[in-house]
Amino acid sequence: MAWDTTVTLGMGDVVSNESLANLLREERRFAPPADLAANANVTAEAYERAKADRLGFWAEQARRLTWAAEPSETLDWSNPPFAKWFADGKLNVAYNCVDRHVENGLGDRVAIHFEGEPGDTRSLTYAELQREVSRAANALVELGVRTGDRVAIYMPMIPETVIAMLACARIGAPHSVVFGGFSADALATRIEDADARVVITADGGYRRGKPSALKPAVDEALTRPGTDKVRHVLVVRRTGQEVAWAEGRDVWWHELVDRQPDQHTPEAFDAEHPLFILYTSGTTGKPKGILHTTGGYLTQIAYTHQAVFDLKPESDVYWCTADVGWVTGHSYIVYGPLANGATEVLYEGTPDTPHQGRWWEIVQKYGVTILYTAPTAIRACMKWGDDIPAKFDLSSLRVLGSVGEPINPEAWIWYRKHIGADRTPVVDTWWQTETGGIMISPLPGVTETKPGSAQVPLPGISATVVDDDANEVPNGSGGYLVLTEPWPSMLRTIWGDDQRYLDTYWSRFEGRYFAGDGAKKDDDGDIWLLGRVDDVMLVSGHNISTTEVESALVSHPKVAEAAVVGATDPQTTQAICAFVILRGGAAEDDGLVEELRAHVAKQLGPIAKPKRILPVAELPKTRSGKIMRRLLRDVAENRALGDVTTLTDSSVMELIQSKLPTAA
Ligand code: ATP
Ligand code: MG
């Protein structure tokens, strides 16, 4: 199923190859700002160096870390696809993220500026973080946690969450962070799958202006079969809500952790010691427990964080708005920034509490210089209106990042213009839970950026686009995104299920990692992500990407957000069905649907014209903010809904269904 642009059509519409080749013809280009380019951490030369000696390049990057035993070997690929990186090296991740900065005289540098949703704040220096992490590590040891034991973490976005993760890393107990928005059932299956011995949680966190409980979900999860090996629940008091208490099992953080010695000697672990298990977001189906290890992971995360965001730790204030429950939070809130000695913002709440300018207020308050967020948030801000960020001083910003979904060119332009003052580079970073770190992205001081494209594999990363038969496609064609060489922060397996690891990622194309995403190479050979392979539509013999039709819709001034699916159709195999959220102020009048259909036809060609367009108030999203097209497909095809457990808000689906009485 490659994106073939040469098929002739079976239906009335006659579409020239030219109009299909027009899909996503995005001509706008943005050169790196001269001053940024002149002082960039990474220059174009890095691509050459990595190309000439990929393993040598990574061995060099590994020297960013402080090893207790330097590795002599870079990659052991003798049993593919089970990789070992830096296998004879030894190190401690928490030491690398905290202690060594203190030893280097940076103890007074702020590591974390915490901003609670109700407005409470706390800043932690690296020296303070070292003491807190040491105390928490001692506390876990007192609770009987041993090297190799798994610890589940189910927390709001507060400093103790970062401290807990680092404490686990410090004692070599792999953590499994479960996003705090998940239900007791979702938590229970993850506790069971990882066979966790301790759960770290809080009474609750603040969400949308009120306390939102967490502890009851833990209590409920621990009544489920398979969770009986949990010995202790360590509870942070955050909101002061009433909590049920299991004597002997439950322990208050402030009672146990605060009385521990604030010194702890970190032990060095093998580079391949497990660091964490993290479940994928579940956009396409049952989440997979992705296993990451120590040395290779930290090497790539530290490198990419410094390269992609051009981080200058002595002067930048970095902010990633993800939740630590997702891989973005693991790699680019906890491990990357802290390994690099950065100063970062950690924000507990939602972007619209207590008002829709909250994020911009935070940027202004802390002088944030680097912002990393997701297209879903950018589109929400577009919908709320340009006047909101305009009220704040965002002039400190110098690099903007995006991750999580393909970013529509219009959203990209909006981000650059209204947040970045038409000055800051936007880096669209493609990667996955499985890849551990950023893989494909522009470099802000090097790449001439193209709105909507992740563009180029980073130095040391090998990615390409192939057709059904695993042949690399020529420029200008589409197919499947694959990674052709192992990389340091790659997943090592699916926890407890090597076979699923082989089947999911390594069986589709011999010797290549299949990412599950569709992609296209443009005439320059730059990569454009086209959405998940499962989301590609087949219309009258043409593969049409949901992303491209969505981007065409979002390029209409009245549309803030769009989700497109292919619904079974007797005439055309699939018919394009679009769900759109209108921008603030746009009226849903009779002519609108026709206007939007005509707009898509003009942008992409008649073949891509949606058969149905339905304005809706909300779209179904995973808790990580991604559109769940499979549920919309169920609606469009008038079927019972599939698994909704990873959906943020199930009432969204009822609302949509009620608007679609004549579905399919
Ligand atoms: P599951 O694998 O359980 O369905 P998921 O794929 O949503 O969940 P993640 O690992 O959080 O879980 O997301 C990775 C996916 O997100 C990528 O495979 C891709 O589809 C999408 N993605 C991430 N960043 C980008 C980007 N910059 N451009 C396009 N797509 C992106
Ligand atoms: Mg995935």
Tab-separated table of N, CA and C in Angstrom, residues 223-365:
chain	number	residue	atom	x	y	z
A	223	THR	N	-7.378	-4.012	44.227
A	223	THR	CA	-8.332	-5.101	44.518
A	223	THR	C	-8.414	-6.049	43.327
A	224	ARG	N	-7.826	-5.682	42.190
A	224	ARG	CA	-7.911	-6.511	40.992
A	224	ARG	C	-6.948	-7.681	41.078
A	225	PRO	N	-7.329	-8.810	40.486
A	225	PRO	CA	-6.425	-9.954	40.485
A	225	PRO	C	-5.127	-9.598	39.754
A	226	GLY	N	-4.036	-10.167	40.205
A	226	GLY	CA	-2.759	-9.925	39.528
A	226	GLY	C	-1.975	-8.770	40.106
A	227	THR	N	-2.587	-8.034	41.046
A	227	THR	CA	-1.860	-6.894	41.616
A	227	THR	C	-1.456	-7.179	43.065
A	228	ASP	N	-1.610	-8.414	43.484
A	228	ASP	CA	-1.423	-8.739	44.906
A	228	ASP	C	0.035	-8.718	45.352
A	229	LYS	N	0.964	-8.577	44.417
A	229	LYS	CA	2.368	-8.542	44.851
A	229	LYS	C	2.796	-7.148	45.285
A	230	VAL	N	1.905	-6.172	45.153
A	230	VAL	CA	2.249	-4.816	45.595
A	230	VAL	C	2.307	-4.793	47.120
A	231	ARG	N	3.482	-4.466	47.643
A	231	ARG	CA	3.669	-4.488	49.103
A	231	ARG	C	3.350	-3.145	49.739
A	232	HIS	N	3.689	-2.070	49.027
A	232	HIS	CA	3.503	-0.756	49.628
A	232	HIS	C	2.995	0.264	48.623
A	233	VAL	N	2.242	1.225	49.168
A	233	VAL	CA	1.822	2.368	48.367
A	233	VAL	C	2.363	3.611	49.068
A	234	LEU	N	3.205	4.336	48.366
A	234	LEU	CA	3.832	5.537	48.926
A	234	LEU	C	3.042	6.735	48.411
A	235	VAL	N	2.503	7.540	49.339
A	235	VAL	CA	1.517	8.555	48.954
A	235	VAL	C	2.000	9.972	49.262
A	236	VAL	N	2.102	10.780	48.241
A	236	VAL	CA	2.458	12.189	48.424
A	236	VAL	C	1.189	12.970	48.776
A	237	ARG	N	1.300	13.862	49.771
A	237	ARG	CA	0.132	14.704	50.053
A	237	ARG	C	0.233	15.965	49.204
A	238	ARG	N	-0.690	16.087	48.284
A	238	ARG	CA	-0.664	17.247	47.394
A	238	ARG	C	-1.901	18.114	47.602
A	239	THR	N	-3.087	17.494	47.608
A	239	THR	CA	-4.323	18.288	47.654
A	239	THR	C	-4.940	18.320	49.045
A	240	GLY	N	-4.520	17.402	49.928
A	240	GLY	CA	-5.112	17.324	51.257
A	240	GLY	C	-6.487	16.656	51.272
A	241	GLN	N	-6.841	15.998	50.179
A	241	GLN	CA	-8.126	15.294	50.162
A	241	GLN	C	-8.107	14.128	51.147
A	242	GLU	N	-9.299	13.757	51.620
A	242	GLU	CA	-9.442	12.558	52.445
A	242	GLU	C	-9.006	11.351	51.642
A	243	VAL	N	-8.255	10.439	52.264
A	243	VAL	CA	-7.925	9.208	51.550
A	243	VAL	C	-8.184	8.006	52.447
A	244	ALA	N	-8.598	6.916	51.835
A	244	ALA	CA	-8.704	5.658	52.575
A	244	ALA	C	-7.277	5.176	52.844
A	245	TRP	N	-7.095	4.442	53.924
A	245	TRP	CA	-5.728	4.068	54.311
A	245	TRP	C	-5.650	2.583	54.621
A	246	ALA	N	-4.764	1.879	53.982
A	246	ALA	CA	-4.554	0.462	54.300
A	246	ALA	C	-3.339	0.381	55.222
A	247	GLU	N	-3.589	0.146	56.501
A	247	GLU	CA	-2.496	0.081	57.486
A	247	GLU	C	-1.477	-0.975	57.067
A	248	GLY	N	-0.221	-0.628	57.211
A	248	GLY	CA	0.826	-1.597	56.870
A	248	GLY	C	1.217	-1.536	55.408
A	249	ARG	N	0.259	-1.196	54.550
A	249	ARG	CA	0.569	-1.105	53.120
A	249	ARG	C	0.870	0.341	52.719
A	250	ASP	N	0.029	1.246	53.170
A	250	ASP	CA	0.152	2.640	52.722
A	250	ASP	C	1.107	3.431	53.614
A	251	VAL	N	1.891	4.267	52.996
A	251	VAL	CA	2.884	5.066	53.721
A	251	VAL	C	2.860	6.480	53.157
A	252	TRP	N	2.819	7.478	54.034
A	252	TRP	CA	2.906	8.861	53.560
A	252	TRP	C	4.331	9.197	53.160
A	253	TRP	N	4.473	9.842	52.037
A	253	TRP	CA	5.776	10.322	51.560
A	253	TRP	C	6.431	11.222	52.616
A	254	HIS	N	5.649	12.179	53.146
A	254	HIS	CA	6.273	13.150	54.071
A	254	HIS	C	6.708	12.482	55.374
A	255	GLU	N	6.094	11.361	55.728
A	255	GLU	CA	6.523	10.673	56.948
A	255	GLU	C	7.751	9.804	56.695
A	256	LEU	N	7.765	9.141	55.561
A	256	LEU	CA	8.880	8.227	55.288
A	256	LEU	C	10.083	8.930	54.651
A	257	VAL	N	9.821	9.692	53.602
A	257	VAL	CA	10.939	10.246	52.819
A	257	VAL	C	11.650	11.353	53.593
A	258	ASP	N	10.858	12.217	54.238
A	258	ASP	CA	11.461	13.391	54.872
A	258	ASP	C	12.424	13.043	56.004
A	259	ARG	N	12.240	11.887	56.615
A	259	ARG	CA	13.148	11.548	57.721
A	259	ARG	C	14.392	10.762	57.269
A	260	GLN	N	14.531	10.552	55.967
A	260	GLN	CA	15.691	9.791	55.476
A	260	GLN	C	16.938	10.663	55.413
A	261	PRO	N	18.105	10.056	55.498
A	261	PRO	CA	19.341	10.805	55.260
A	261	PRO	C	19.346	11.374	53.842
A	262	ASP	N	19.907	12.582	53.717
A	262	ASP	CA	19.878	13.201	52.385
A	262	ASP	C	21.116	12.854	51.571
A	263	GLN	N	21.770	11.787	51.957
A	263	GLN	CA	22.884	11.298	51.147
A	263	GLN	C	22.627	9.858	50.777
A	264	HIS	N	22.999	9.530	49.582
A	264	HIS	CA	22.823	8.151	49.112
A	264	HIS	C	23.892	7.925	48.060
A	265	THR	N	24.628	6.832	48.196
A	265	THR	CA	25.694	6.572	47.227
A	265	THR	C	25.122	5.811	46.045
A	266	PRO	N	25.198	6.432	44.858
A	266	PRO	CA	24.626	5.748	43.697
A	266	PRO	C	25.493	4.574	43.253
A	267	GLU	N	24.849	3.497	42.914
A	267	GLU	CA	25.568	2.317	42.430
A	267	GLU	C	25.604	2.394	40.905
A	268	ALA	N	26.693	1.941	40.321
A	268	ALA	CA	26.775	1.937	38.855
A	268	ALA	C	26.140	0.648	38.323
A	269	PHE	N	25.289	0.790	37.325
A	269	PHE	CA	24.637	-0.379	36.718
A	269	PHE	C	25.141	-0.589	35.300
A	270	ASP	N	24.944	-1.812	34.828
A	270	ASP	CA	25.307	-2.116	33.444
A	270	ASP	C	24.534	-1.210	32.494
A	271	ALA	N	25.149	-0.891	31.375
A	271	ALA	CA	24.491	-0.026	30.389
A	271	ALA	C	23.159	-0.618	29.931
A	272	GLU	N	23.055	-1.932	29.933
A	272	GLU	CA	21.798	-2.549	29.495
A	272	GLU	C	20.851	-2.860	30.647
A	273	HIS	N	21.122	-2.333	31.821
A	273	HIS	CA	20.182	-2.523	32.936
A	273	HIS	C	18.861	-1.815	32.593
A	274	PRO	N	17.702	-2.461	32.837
A	274	PRO	CA	16.423	-1.816	32.503
A	274	PRO	C	16.213	-0.521	33.279
A	275	LEU	N	15.830	0.539	32.570
A	275	LEU	CA	15.566	1.827	33.223
A	275	LEU	C	14.069	2.018	33.451
A	276	PHE	N	13.291	1.733	32.423
A	276	PHE	CA	11.838	1.843	32.628
A	276	PHE	C	11.050	1.042	31.605
A	277	ILE	N	9.807	0.797	32.007
A	277	ILE	CA	8.814	0.227	31.103
A	277	ILE	C	7.783	1.334	30.924
A	278	LEU	N	7.351	1.529	29.699
A	278	LEU	CA	6.318	2.545	29.476
A	278	LEU	C	5.368	2.020	28.415
A	279	TYR	N	4.092	2.160	28.697
A	279	TYR	CA	3.095	1.652	27.761
A	279	TYR	C	2.788	2.714	26.705
A	280	THR	N	2.640	2.287	25.452
A	280	THR	CA	2.326	3.236	24.373
A	280	THR	C	0.940	3.827	24.610
A	281	SER	N	0.618	4.885	23.889
A	281	SER	CA	-0.636	5.603	24.184
A	281	SER	C	-1.900	4.849	23.838
A	282	GLY	N	-1.801	3.800	23.048
A	282	GLY	CA	-3.005	3.031	22.744
A	282	GLY	C	-3.862	3.676	21.676
A	283	THR	N	-3.244	4.426	20.787
A	283	THR	CA	-4.003	5.058	19.709
A	283	THR	C	-4.538	3.995	18.754
A	284	THR	N	-3.755	2.975	18.506
A	284	THR	CA	-4.175	1.966	17.531
A	284	THR	C	-4.698	0.679	18.166
A	285	GLY	N	-4.520	0.456	19.418
A	285	GLY	CA	-5.028	-0.777	20.025
A	285	GLY	C	-4.458	-0.982	21.405
A	286	LYS	N	-4.282	-2.237	21.792
A	286	LYS	CA	-3.824	-2.540	23.145
A	286	LYS	C	-2.396	-1.988	23.359
A	287	PRO	N	-2.199	-1.221	24.428
A	287	PRO	CA	-0.871	-0.652	24.669
A	287	PRO	C	0.204	-1.723	24.840
A	288	LYS	N	1.411	-1.365	24.425
A	288	LYS	CA	2.531	-2.295	24.492
A	288	LYS	C	3.505	-1.794	25.559
A	289	GLY	N	4.001	-2.684	26.397
A	289	GLY	CA	4.945	-2.298	27.457
A	289	GLY	C	6.349	-2.196	26.879
A	290	ILE	N	6.752	-0.978	26.580
A	290	ILE	CA	8.030	-0.776	25.894
A	290	ILE	C	9.155	-0.713	26.924
A	291	LEU	N	10.200	-1.510	26.700
A	291	LEU	CA	11.319	-1.551	27.644
A	291	LEU	C	12.498	-0.717	27.148
A	292	HIS	N	12.936	0.202	28.006
A	292	HIS	CA	14.144	0.983	27.717
A	292	HIS	C	15.224	0.700	28.759
A	293	THR	N	16.471	0.797	28.299
A	293	THR	CA	17.583	0.522	29.202
A	293	THR	C	18.418	1.786	29.428
A	294	THR	N	19.601	1.641	29.936
A	294	THR	CA	20.276	2.752	30.590
A	294	THR	C	21.234	3.585	29.714
A	295	GLY	N	22.325	2.991	29.276
A	295	GLY	CA	23.408	3.785	28.679
A	295	GLY	C	23.081	4.355	27.312
A	296	GLY	N	22.540	3.519	26.436
A	296	GLY	CA	22.198	3.980	25.095
A	296	GLY	C	21.064	4.986	25.148
A	297	TYR	N	20.096	4.699	25.987
A	297	TYR	CA	18.953	5.612	26.134
A	297	TYR	C	19.444	6.999	26.550
A	298	LEU	N	20.211	7.053	27.624
A	298	LEU	CA	20.610	8.369	28.128
A	298	LEU	C	21.525	9.099	27.137
A	299	THR	N	22.335	8.334	26.418
A	299	THR	CA	23.207	8.944	25.411
A	299	THR	C	22.374	9.671	24.353
A	300	GLN	N	21.410	8.957	23.788
A	300	GLN	CA	20.642	9.569	22.696
A	300	GLN	C	19.740	10.692	23.190
A	301	ILE	N	19.182	10.513	24.394
A	301	ILE	CA	18.278	11.537	24.919
A	301	ILE	C	19.055	12.822	25.204
A	302	ALA	N	20.228	12.674	25.814
A	302	ALA	CA	21.031	13.864	26.125
A	302	ALA	C	21.471	14.545	24.825
A	303	TYR	N	21.912	13.738	23.866
A	303	TYR	CA	22.360	14.320	22.599
A	303	TYR	C	21.215	15.052	21.894
A	304	THR	N	20.099	14.365	21.730
A	304	THR	CA	19.008	14.962	20.947
A	304	THR	C	18.449	16.200	21.642
A	305	HIS	N	18.387	16.170	22.955
A	305	HIS	CA	17.841	17.336	23.653
A	305	HIS	C	18.745	18.552	23.439
A	306	GLN	N	20.031	18.310	23.414
A	306	GLN	CA	20.976	19.407	23.229
A	306	GLN	C	21.011	19.862	21.765
A	307	ALA	N	20.869	18.906	20.837
A	307	ALA	CA	20.997	19.234	19.412
A	307	ALA	C	19.708	19.852	18.847
A	308	VAL	N	18.592	19.206	19.119
A	308	VAL	CA	17.331	19.603	18.472
A	308	VAL	C	16.813	20.937	19.018
A	309	PHE	N	17.068	21.186	20.300
A	309	PHE	CA	16.573	22.435	20.883
A	309	PHE	C	17.688	23.472	21.023
A	310	ASP	N	18.889	23.105	20.561
A	310	ASP	CA	20.042	24.002	20.676
A	310	ASP	C	20.218	24.484	22.118
A	311	LEU	N	20.042	23.565	23.042
A	311	LEU	CA	20.056	23.933	24.462
A	311	LEU	C	21.389	24.527	24.917
A	312	LYS	N	21.301	25.710	25.535
A	312	LYS	CA	22.453	26.320	26.202
A	312	LYS	C	22.080	26.324	27.685
A	313	PRO	N	22.544	25.317	28.435
A	313	PRO	CA	22.028	25.128	29.797
A	313	PRO	C	22.285	26.318	30.720
A	314	GLU	N	23.307	27.107	30.429
A	314	GLU	CA	23.602	28.212	31.336
A	314	GLU	C	22.637	29.384	31.151
A	315	SER	N	21.964	29.462	30.018
A	315	SER	CA	21.091	30.621	29.812
A	315	SER	C	19.652	30.267	29.437
A	316	ASP	N	19.409	29.062	28.967
A	316	ASP	CA	18.051	28.748	28.525
A	316	ASP	C	17.120	28.404	29.683
A	317	VAL	N	15.833	28.674	29.467
A	317	VAL	CA	14.784	28.144	30.337
A	317	VAL	C	13.892	27.315	29.421
A	318	TYR	N	13.890	26.037	29.691
A	318	TYR	CA	13.259	25.082	28.795
A	318	TYR	C	11.927	24.652	29.399
A	319	TRP	N	10.929	24.456	28.511
A	319	TRP	CA	9.645	23.961	29.019
A	319	TRP	C	9.028	22.984	28.030
A	320	CYS	N	8.817	21.775	28.506
A	320	CYS	CA	8.087	20.776	27.736
A	320	CYS	C	6.752	20.581	28.429
A	321	THR	N	5.670	20.766	27.688
A	321	THR	CA	4.339	20.754	28.306
A	321	THR	C	3.726	19.363	28.397
A	322	ALA	N	4.457	18.337	27.993
A	322	ALA	CA	3.898	16.978	28.038
A	322	ALA	C	3.660	16.547	29.480
A	323	ASP	N	2.959	15.449	29.641
A	323	ASP	CA	2.806	14.839	30.955
A	323	ASP	C	3.913	13.797	31.103
A	324	VAL	N	4.443	13.662	32.321
A	324	VAL	CA	5.492	12.653	32.502
A	324	VAL	C	4.973	11.243	32.267
A	325	GLY	N	3.671	11.090	32.204
A	325	GLY	CA	3.091	9.777	31.914
A	325	GLY	C	3.336	9.308	30.485
A	326	TRP	N	3.826	10.181	29.624
A	326	TRP	CA	4.126	9.790	28.241
A	326	TRP	C	5.621	9.808	28.028
A	327	VAL	N	6.030	9.222	26.925
A	327	VAL	CA	7.470	9.125	26.686
A	327	VAL	C	8.100	10.513	26.547
A	328	THR	N	7.350	11.458	26.011
A	328	THR	CA	7.902	12.805	25.878
A	328	THR	C	8.292	13.353	27.247
A	329	GLY	N	7.462	13.055	28.234
A	329	GLY	CA	7.784	13.483	29.591
A	329	GLY	C	9.007	12.762	30.143
A	330	HIS	N	9.112	11.477	29.868
A	330	HIS	CA	10.279	10.729	30.345
A	330	HIS	C	11.566	11.308	29.744
A	331	SER	N	11.567	11.413	28.413
A	331	SER	CA	12.815	11.748	27.732
A	331	SER	C	13.111	13.240	27.742
A	332	TYR	N	12.065	14.061	27.644
A	332	TYR	CA	12.331	15.492	27.477
A	332	TYR	C	11.776	16.363	28.599
A	333	ILE	N	11.317	15.752	29.703
A	333	ILE	CA	11.147	16.517	30.950
A	333	ILE	C	12.159	15.994	31.962
A	334	VAL	N	12.262	14.677	32.068
A	334	VAL	CA	13.118	14.141	33.118
A	334	VAL	C	14.551	13.914	32.614
A	335	TYR	N	14.760	12.912	31.783
A	335	TYR	CA	16.133	12.468	31.559
A	335	TYR	C	16.985	13.389	30.681
A	336	GLY	N	16.434	13.902	29.587
A	336	GLY	CA	17.250	14.731	28.690
A	336	GLY	C	17.663	16.049	29.331
A	337	PRO	N	16.679	16.864	29.739
A	337	PRO	CA	17.027	18.166	30.303
A	337	PRO	C	17.927	18.050	31.534
A	338	LEU	N	17.634	17.093	32.404
A	338	LEU	CA	18.415	17.001	33.634
A	338	LEU	C	19.815	16.446	33.343
A	339	ALA	N	19.929	15.503	32.423
A	339	ALA	CA	21.272	15.021	32.058
A	339	ALA	C	22.103	16.178	31.515
A	340	ASN	N	21.431	17.130	30.869
A	340	ASN	CA	22.152	18.274	30.293
A	340	ASN	C	22.289	19.455	31.252
A	341	GLY	N	21.813	19.296	32.473
A	341	GLY	CA	21.946	20.381	33.456
A	341	GLY	C	21.099	21.596	33.132
A	342	ALA	N	19.953	21.372	32.510
A	342	ALA	CA	19.093	22.489	32.100
A	342	ALA	C	18.279	23.020	33.272
A	343	THR	N	17.745	24.223	33.077
A	343	THR	CA	16.726	24.779	33.967
A	343	THR	C	15.406	24.651	33.240
A	344	GLU	N	14.423	24.033	33.889
A	344	GLU	CA	13.173	23.796	33.175
A	344	GLU	C	11.957	24.124	34.026
A	345	VAL	N	10.838	24.314	33.322
A	345	VAL	CA	9.560	24.569	33.970
A	345	VAL	C	8.784	23.253	34.018
A	346	LEU	N	8.108	23.031	35.136
A	346	LEU	CA	7.217	21.874	35.271
A	346	LEU	C	5.861	22.431	35.675
A	347	TYR	N	4.859	22.223	34.856
A	347	TYR	CA	3.534	22.803	35.130
A	347	TYR	C	2.526	21.690	35.357
A	348	GLU	N	1.750	21.853	36.420
A	348	GLU	CA	0.848	20.782	36.825
A	348	GLU	C	-0.419	20.674	35.986
A	349	GLY	N	-0.936	21.816	35.517
A	349	GLY	CA	-2.343	21.835	35.112
A	349	GLY	C	-2.604	21.891	33.623
A	350	THR	N	-3.797	22.350	33.304
A	350	THR	CA	-4.251	22.432	31.919
A	350	THR	C	-3.989	23.846	31.372
A	351	PRO	N	-3.912	23.969	30.042
A	351	PRO	CA	-3.546	25.272	29.461
A	351	PRO	C	-4.620	26.344	29.634
A	352	ASP	N	-5.842	25.950	29.950
A	352	ASP	CA	-6.920	26.946	30.018
A	352	ASP	C	-7.431	27.151	31.443
A	353	THR	N	-6.603	26.838	32.438
A	353	THR	CA	-7.016	27.065	33.820
A	353	THR	C	-6.031	28.016	34.509
A	354	PRO	N	-6.478	29.104	35.098
A	354	PRO	CA	-7.865	29.555	35.162
A	354	PRO	C	-8.304	30.335	33.923
A	355	HIS	N	-7.391	30.544	32.960
A	355	HIS	CA	-7.788	31.278	31.755
A	355	HIS	C	-6.974	30.736	30.578
A	356	GLN	N	-7.405	31.073	29.383
A	356	GLN	CA	-6.797	30.484	28.191
A	356	GLN	C	-5.413	31.042	27.863
A	357	GLY	N	-4.946	31.967	28.681
A	357	GLY	CA	-3.603	32.493	28.458
A	357	GLY	C	-2.593	31.934	29.452
A	358	ARG	N	-2.977	30.916	30.204
A	358	ARG	CA	-2.112	30.442	31.291
A	358	ARG	C	-0.701	30.069	30.810
A	359	TRP	N	-0.622	29.355	29.716
A	359	TRP	CA	0.709	28.947	29.244
A	359	TRP	C	1.579	30.154	28.920
A	360	TRP	N	0.952	31.162	28.308
A	360	TRP	CA	1.730	32.323	27.851
A	360	TRP	C	2.150	33.171	29.034
A	361	GLU	N	1.307	33.136	30.058
A	361	GLU	CA	1.645	33.793	31.307
A	361	GLU	C	2.889	33.122	31.925
A	362	ILE	N	2.940	31.791	31.832
A	362	ILE	CA	4.084	31.051	32.386
A	362	ILE	C	5.353	31.345	31.569
A	363	VAL	N	5.219	31.387	30.264
A	363	VAL	CA	6.376	31.713	29.407
A	363	VAL	C	6.930	33.081	29.813
A	364	GLN	N	6.022	34.040	29.989
A	364	GLN	CA	6.426	35.392	30.352
A	364	GLN	C	7.068	35.414	31.732
A	365	LYS	N	6.449	34.715	32.683
A	365	LYS	CA	6.920	34.746	34.068
A	365	LYS	C	8.337	34.181	34.211
